[in-house]
Amino acid sequence: VDFAGPILIKNSLRRNAPTSKCYICVFVCFFSKAVHIELVGDLTTDSFLAALRRFWARRGIGNKIYSDNGTNFVGANRRLKELRDLFTSEIHKKMIYQCAAEVGVEWKFIPPRSPHFGGLWEAAVKSIKGQLQKTLGTASLTYEEMNTILVRIEACLNSRPITPLSNDPSDLNALTPGHFIIGRSLTSLPEPDLVDMPTNRLHRWQRSTQLFQQIWQRWSKEYLSQLQSRQRWPKSKGPKIEVGALVLLKEDNLPPLRWQLGRVMEVSTGKDGVVRVAKVRTDRGVLQRAGRMLCPLPIYD
């Protein structure tokens, strides 16, 4: 579990309405890589424990929880200092231990000055914060609008394919964090593409949808690039693509939560042995794509 923020939200829909700070609480499952996001109204122990109880009520109670101990929030930035002060507070730690002990959960704080211990949730927080900062900019949202966008971002993160469901060449399905949450992959309702629509032609909820679609567009491209960079490429010249492998295709303008998956049927390699072109079977038929447009899914033993 980790915190991100603060972010500013409007207290009402009035044009010059005052703003207040809120925070993002991110829970990441070590096993399934599933992400759960809670919007927290203020930086107090009571608000954090309320978010924790909401998480337990919806996702179940685990055996262990790992979190930052607060000393990793370093720097002169006053916003970071607020987070650090909360997590280094002995009263805060005592109340967390007590709450966890009541339900049989072991709470562990990672060692001081060791943010790499929390690499998994740090990556999730970085992904969320980065996209919010790039896309929202100076957009002023209410609590309901911000919470809706965050929950939809959560769905995006939990829709990402992580490994093939089977080795069957005819199976085009991938395992996602969503399978561990609802038993199948997550989907979204169809809605018009508002990414390039002028903002002065949108009402507030359409504007929220536009912001979410822009976040999806940025994040999905970022995820595919990260997936490619994790592969062990021969001599760093290209991804390892084999016949029968399940791959993600880099496609433009896919709607939110939609990933184009396919099975490699045939490959054409260059003199250096790197795959240049591949024929891929998808739910839209057989497509021919350049090797750099394919992202093989890792297979875990």
CSV table of C-alpha atoms in Angstrom, one decimal:
chain,number,residue,atom,x,y,z
A,1,VAL,CA,0.0,0.0,0.0
A,2,ASP,CA,1.3,3.5,-0.8
A,3,PHE,CA,0.1,7.1,-1.1
A,4,ALA,CA,0.2,9.6,-4.0
A,5,GLY,CA,-0.7,13.2,-4.1
A,6,PRO,CA,-1.9,15.6,-3.0
A,7,ILE,CA,-4.2,16.5,-5.8
A,8,LEU,CA,-6.6,19.5,-5.8
A,9,ILE,CA,-10.3,19.1,-6.2
A,10,LYS,CA,-13.2,21.6,-6.4
A,11,ASN,CA,-15.6,21.7,-3.5
A,12,SER,CA,-18.5,22.4,-5.8
A,13,LEU,CA,-19.5,23.0,-9.4
A,14,ARG,CA,-19.4,26.8,-9.0
A,15,ARG,CA,-16.9,28.6,-11.4
A,16,ASN,CA,-14.8,30.0,-8.6
A,17,ALA,CA,-15.4,27.3,-6.0
A,18,PRO,CA,-12.7,26.8,-3.4
A,19,THR,CA,-10.4,23.8,-3.8
A,20,SER,CA,-9.1,21.3,-1.3
A,21,LYS,CA,-6.5,18.6,-1.2
A,22,CYS,CA,-7.1,14.9,-1.4
A,23,TYR,CA,-4.8,11.9,-1.8
A,24,ILE,CA,-4.7,8.6,-3.7
A,25,CYS,CA,-4.2,5.4,-1.7
A,26,VAL,CA,-3.0,2.5,-3.9
A,27,PHE,CA,-3.1,-1.1,-2.9
A,28,VAL,CA,-1.2,-3.7,-5.1
A,29,CYS,CA,-1.4,-7.4,-4.8
A,30,PHE,CA,2.0,-9.1,-4.9
A,31,PHE,CA,0.5,-12.3,-6.3
A,32,SER,CA,-2.0,-11.2,-9.0
A,33,LYS,CA,-0.5,-7.7,-9.7
A,34,ALA,CA,-4.1,-6.4,-9.2
A,35,VAL,CA,-4.5,-2.7,-8.2
A,36,HIS,CA,-7.1,-1.1,-6.0
A,37,ILE,CA,-7.4,2.7,-5.7
A,38,GLU,CA,-9.0,4.7,-3.0
A,39,LEU,CA,-9.5,8.5,-3.0
A,40,VAL,CA,-8.8,9.8,0.5
A,41,GLY,CA,-10.2,13.1,1.7
A,42,ASP,CA,-7.4,14.1,4.0
A,43,LEU,CA,-4.0,13.0,5.3
A,44,THR,CA,-5.1,11.6,8.7
A,45,THR,CA,-4.8,8.1,10.2
A,46,ASP,CA,-8.6,7.9,10.5
A,47,SER,CA,-9.0,8.6,6.8
A,48,PHE,CA,-6.4,6.0,5.9
A,49,LEU,CA,-8.0,3.4,8.1
A,50,ALA,CA,-11.3,4.1,6.5
A,51,ALA,CA,-9.8,3.5,3.1
A,52,LEU,CA,-8.2,0.3,4.4
A,53,ARG,CA,-11.5,-1.0,5.6
A,54,ARG,CA,-13.2,-0.2,2.3
A,55,PHE,CA,-10.4,-2.1,0.6
A,56,TRP,CA,-10.9,-5.1,2.9
A,57,ALA,CA,-14.7,-5.0,2.5
A,58,ARG,CA,-14.4,-5.1,-1.3
A,59,ARG,CA,-11.3,-7.2,-2.0
A,60,GLY,CA,-11.0,-9.4,1.1
A,61,ILE,CA,-8.5,-9.6,3.9
A,62,GLY,CA,-4.9,-10.8,3.1
A,63,ASN,CA,-2.3,-12.2,5.4
A,64,LYS,CA,0.3,-9.5,5.1
A,65,ILE,CA,0.5,-5.8,4.1
A,66,TYR,CA,3.7,-4.0,3.3
A,67,SER,CA,3.9,-0.2,3.3
A,68,ASP,CA,6.4,2.6,3.2
A,69,ASN,CA,7.7,3.7,6.6
A,70,GLY,CA,7.6,7.4,5.7
A,71,THR,CA,11.4,8.2,5.7
A,72,ASN,CA,11.4,7.6,2.0
A,73,PHE,CA,9.4,10.7,1.6
A,74,VAL,CA,12.4,13.0,1.5
A,75,GLY,CA,13.1,16.4,0.2
A,76,ALA,CA,12.2,20.0,1.0
A,77,ASN,CA,8.8,19.8,-0.8
A,78,ARG,CA,6.1,20.6,1.8
A,79,ARG,CA,3.7,18.1,0.2
A,80,LEU,CA,6.1,15.3,0.6
A,81,LYS,CA,6.7,16.3,4.2
A,82,GLU,CA,3.0,15.9,5.0
A,83,LEU,CA,3.1,12.3,3.8
A,84,ARG,CA,6.4,11.6,5.7
A,85,ASP,CA,5.0,13.1,8.9
A,86,LEU,CA,1.9,10.8,8.7
A,87,PHE,CA,3.9,7.6,8.1
A,88,THR,CA,6.6,8.3,10.7
A,89,SER,CA,4.1,9.1,13.4
A,90,GLU,CA,4.2,6.5,16.2
A,91,ILE,CA,0.5,7.1,16.9
A,92,HIS,CA,-0.3,6.3,13.2
A,93,LYS,CA,1.8,3.1,13.3
A,94,LYS,CA,0.2,2.0,16.5
A,95,MET,CA,-3.3,2.5,15.2
A,96,ILE,CA,-2.5,0.6,12.0
A,97,TYR,CA,-1.0,-2.3,13.9
A,98,GLN,CA,-4.0,-2.4,16.2
A,99,CYS,CA,-6.5,-2.4,13.2
A,100,ALA,CA,-4.5,-5.1,11.4
A,101,ALA,CA,-4.2,-7.3,14.5
A,102,GLU,CA,-8.0,-7.2,15.0
A,103,VAL,CA,-8.4,-9.1,11.7
A,104,GLY,CA,-5.3,-11.2,11.8
A,105,VAL,CA,-3.2,-9.2,9.3
A,106,GLU,CA,0.6,-8.8,9.7
A,107,TRP,CA,1.7,-5.3,8.9
A,108,LYS,CA,5.2,-4.7,7.8
A,109,PHE,CA,7.0,-1.4,7.1
A,110,ILE,CA,9.9,-1.6,4.6
A,111,PRO,CA,13.4,-0.6,5.8
A,112,PRO,CA,14.2,3.1,5.9
A,113,ARG,CA,15.7,4.6,2.8
A,114,SER,CA,14.9,1.5,0.8
A,115,PRO,CA,12.2,2.5,-1.7
A,116,HIS,CA,13.3,-0.4,-4.0
A,117,PHE,CA,11.7,-2.8,-1.5
A,118,GLY,CA,8.4,-1.4,-2.6
A,119,GLY,CA,9.2,-1.6,-6.3
A,120,LEU,CA,5.9,-3.3,-7.3
A,121,TRP,CA,3.6,-0.7,-5.7
A,122,GLU,CA,6.0,2.2,-6.5
A,123,ALA,CA,5.6,1.3,-10.2
A,124,ALA,CA,1.8,1.4,-9.8
A,125,VAL,CA,1.9,4.7,-8.0
A,126,LYS,CA,4.3,6.1,-10.6
A,127,SER,CA,2.1,5.0,-13.4
A,128,ILE,CA,-1.0,6.6,-11.9
A,129,LYS,CA,0.7,9.8,-10.9
A,130,GLY,CA,2.5,10.2,-14.2
A,131,GLN,CA,-0.7,9.9,-16.3
A,132,LEU,CA,-2.7,12.2,-14.0
A,133,GLN,CA,-0.1,14.9,-14.1
A,134,LYS,CA,0.3,14.7,-17.9
A,135,THR,CA,-3.4,14.6,-18.7
A,136,LEU,CA,-5.2,16.5,-16.0
A,137,GLY,CA,-2.9,19.5,-15.9
A,138,THR,CA,-4.9,22.4,-14.6
A,139,ALA,CA,-8.3,20.6,-15.0
A,140,SER,CA,-10.4,21.3,-12.0
A,141,LEU,CA,-12.5,18.3,-11.0
A,142,THR,CA,-15.0,17.6,-8.2
A,143,TYR,CA,-14.6,14.8,-5.8
A,144,GLU,CA,-17.1,12.6,-7.7
A,145,GLU,CA,-15.4,13.3,-11.0
A,146,MET,CA,-11.9,12.6,-9.7
A,147,ASN,CA,-13.1,9.4,-8.0
A,148,THR,CA,-14.8,8.2,-11.1
A,149,ILE,CA,-11.6,8.7,-13.2
A,150,LEU,CA,-9.5,6.9,-10.6
A,151,VAL,CA,-11.8,3.9,-10.5
A,152,ARG,CA,-11.7,3.8,-14.3
A,153,ILE,CA,-7.9,4.0,-14.2
A,154,GLU,CA,-8.0,1.1,-11.8
A,155,ALA,CA,-9.9,-0.9,-14.3
A,156,CYS,CA,-7.3,-0.1,-17.0
A,157,LEU,CA,-4.5,-1.3,-14.8
A,158,ASN,CA,-6.4,-4.5,-14.0
A,159,SER,CA,-7.2,-5.2,-17.6
A,160,ARG,CA,-3.6,-5.4,-18.7
A,161,PRO,CA,-2.6,-8.9,-20.1
A,162,ILE,CA,0.3,-10.4,-18.0
A,163,THR,CA,0.7,-13.9,-19.4
A,164,PRO,CA,-1.0,-16.4,-21.7
A,165,LEU,CA,-3.9,-18.4,-20.2
A,166,SER,CA,-2.7,-21.6,-21.9
A,167,ASN,CA,-0.2,-23.0,-24.4
A,168,ASP,CA,-3.0,-23.9,-26.8
A,169,PRO,CA,-2.2,-22.3,-30.2
A,170,SER,CA,-5.9,-21.7,-30.8
A,171,ASP,CA,-6.4,-19.8,-27.5
A,172,LEU,CA,-6.2,-16.0,-27.9
A,173,ASN,CA,-6.9,-15.2,-24.2
A,174,ALA,CA,-4.4,-13.8,-21.7
A,175,LEU,CA,-4.5,-13.8,-17.9
A,176,THR,CA,-5.2,-10.4,-16.4
A,177,PRO,CA,-5.4,-9.1,-12.8
A,178,GLY,CA,-9.2,-8.8,-13.6
A,179,HIS,CA,-9.4,-12.7,-13.7
A,180,PHE,CA,-8.5,-12.8,-10.0
A,181,ILE,CA,-11.0,-10.1,-9.1
A,182,ILE,CA,-14.2,-11.1,-11.1
A,183,GLY,CA,-13.1,-14.4,-12.8
A,184,ARG,CA,-12.8,-12.9,-16.3
A,185,SER,CA,-11.2,-10.1,-18.1
A,186,LEU,CA,-12.6,-6.6,-17.5
A,187,THR,CA,-14.5,-4.8,-20.2
A,188,SER,CA,-16.0,-1.3,-20.6
A,189,LEU,CA,-19.2,0.1,-22.1
A,190,PRO,CA,-18.9,1.5,-25.6
A,191,GLU,CA,-18.8,5.3,-25.7
A,192,PRO,CA,-17.9,7.9,-28.3
A,193,ASP,CA,-14.3,8.8,-28.9
A,194,LEU,CA,-13.9,12.3,-27.3
A,195,VAL,CA,-10.1,12.4,-27.2
A,196,ASP,CA,-9.7,15.2,-29.8
A,197,MET,CA,-13.1,17.0,-29.2
A,198,PRO,CA,-12.7,20.7,-28.3
A,199,THR,CA,-13.4,21.0,-24.5
A,200,ASN,CA,-15.8,24.0,-25.0
A,201,ARG,CA,-18.2,21.6,-26.7
A,202,LEU,CA,-18.3,19.1,-23.8
A,203,HIS,CA,-20.3,19.2,-20.6
A,204,ARG,CA,-18.6,18.2,-17.4
A,205,TRP,CA,-19.1,14.4,-17.5
A,206,GLN,CA,-18.1,14.3,-21.2
A,207,ARG,CA,-15.0,16.2,-20.1
A,208,SER,CA,-14.3,13.6,-17.5
A,209,THR,CA,-14.7,10.9,-20.1
A,210,GLN,CA,-12.3,12.7,-22.4
A,211,LEU,CA,-9.7,13.0,-19.7
A,212,PHE,CA,-10.0,9.2,-18.9
A,213,GLN,CA,-9.7,8.4,-22.6
A,214,GLN,CA,-6.6,10.5,-22.9
A,215,ILE,CA,-5.1,8.7,-19.9
A,216,TRP,CA,-5.9,5.3,-21.4
A,217,GLN,CA,-4.3,6.3,-24.7
A,218,ARG,CA,-1.1,7.4,-23.0
A,219,TRP,CA,-0.9,4.6,-20.5
A,220,SER,CA,-1.6,1.7,-22.9
A,221,LYS,CA,1.2,2.9,-25.2
A,222,GLU,CA,3.5,3.2,-22.2
A,223,TYR,CA,2.7,-0.3,-21.0
A,224,LEU,CA,3.3,-1.9,-24.4
A,225,SER,CA,6.7,-0.1,-24.6
A,226,GLN,CA,7.6,-1.3,-21.1
A,227,LEU,CA,6.5,-4.8,-22.0
A,228,GLN,CA,8.9,-4.8,-25.0
A,229,SER,CA,11.8,-3.4,-23.0
A,230,ARG,CA,11.5,-6.2,-20.5
A,231,GLN,CA,12.0,-8.9,-23.1
A,232,ARG,CA,15.6,-10.2,-23.5
A,233,TRP,CA,16.3,-9.3,-27.0
A,234,PRO,CA,19.2,-11.0,-28.9
A,235,LYS,CA,22.0,-8.5,-29.2
A,236,SER,CA,19.4,-5.8,-28.3
A,237,LYS,CA,18.1,-5.8,-31.9
A,238,GLY,CA,14.5,-6.9,-31.4
A,239,PRO,CA,12.0,-8.9,-29.3
A,240,LYS,CA,12.1,-12.7,-29.3
A,241,ILE,CA,9.1,-13.7,-31.3
A,242,GLU,CA,8.4,-17.4,-31.9
A,243,VAL,CA,5.7,-19.3,-33.8
A,244,GLY,CA,2.9,-20.1,-31.4
A,245,ALA,CA,3.7,-17.2,-29.0
A,246,LEU,CA,0.8,-15.0,-27.7
A,247,VAL,CA,1.6,-11.4,-28.5
A,248,LEU,CA,0.1,-8.0,-28.0
A,249,LEU,CA,-0.2,-5.9,-31.2
A,250,LYS,CA,0.5,-2.2,-31.1
A,251,GLU,CA,-2.7,-0.7,-32.5
A,252,ASP,CA,-3.8,2.9,-32.6
A,253,ASN,CA,-7.1,4.2,-31.2
A,254,LEU,CA,-8.2,1.0,-29.4
A,255,PRO,CA,-11.0,1.8,-26.9
A,256,PRO,CA,-10.4,1.6,-23.2
A,257,LEU,CA,-9.7,-1.9,-21.8
A,258,ARG,CA,-9.3,-3.3,-25.3
A,259,TRP,CA,-6.1,-5.1,-26.1
A,260,GLN,CA,-5.4,-6.7,-29.5
A,261,LEU,CA,-4.0,-10.2,-28.9
A,262,GLY,CA,-2.9,-12.7,-31.4
A,263,ARG,CA,-0.9,-15.9,-32.0
A,264,VAL,CA,2.1,-15.9,-34.2
A,265,MET,CA,1.6,-18.2,-37.2
A,266,GLU,CA,4.7,-17.5,-39.3
A,267,VAL,CA,7.8,-15.3,-39.0
A,268,SER,CA,10.3,-13.9,-41.5
A,269,THR,CA,13.8,-13.1,-40.1
A,270,GLY,CA,16.6,-11.0,-41.5
A,271,LYS,CA,20.2,-12.1,-41.9
A,272,ASP,CA,20.9,-11.3,-38.3
A,273,GLY,CA,18.2,-13.7,-37.1
A,274,VAL,CA,15.9,-10.9,-35.9
A,275,VAL,CA,12.2,-11.2,-36.8
A,276,ARG,CA,11.3,-8.5,-39.3
A,277,VAL,CA,7.7,-9.5,-40.2
A,278,ALA,CA,5.2,-11.9,-38.7
A,279,LYS,CA,1.8,-13.3,-39.6
A,280,VAL,CA,-0.5,-13.2,-36.6
A,281,ARG,CA,-3.9,-14.8,-36.1
A,282,THR,CA,-6.3,-12.5,-34.3
A,283,ASP,CA,-10.0,-12.3,-33.7
A,284,ARG,CA,-10.1,-10.1,-36.8
A,285,GLY,CA,-8.4,-12.6,-39.0
A,286,VAL,CA,-4.8,-13.1,-40.0
A,287,LEU,CA,-2.7,-9.9,-39.9
A,288,GLN,CA,0.8,-9.2,-41.1
A,289,ARG,CA,2.8,-6.9,-38.8
A,290,ALA,CA,6.4,-5.7,-38.4
A,291,GLY,CA,8.3,-7.4,-35.5
A,292,ARG,CA,8.6,-4.1,-33.7
A,293,MET,CA,4.8,-3.8,-33.5
A,294,LEU,CA,4.5,-7.0,-31.5
A,295,CYS,CA,5.0,-7.5,-27.8
A,296,PRO,CA,5.4,-11.1,-26.6
A,297,LEU,CA,3.7,-11.9,-23.3
A,298,PRO,CA,6.1,-13.4,-20.7
A,299,ILE,CA,5.5,-17.0,-19.7
A,300,TYR,CA,5.9,-17.7,-15.9
A,301,ASP,CA,6.8,-21.1,-14.6
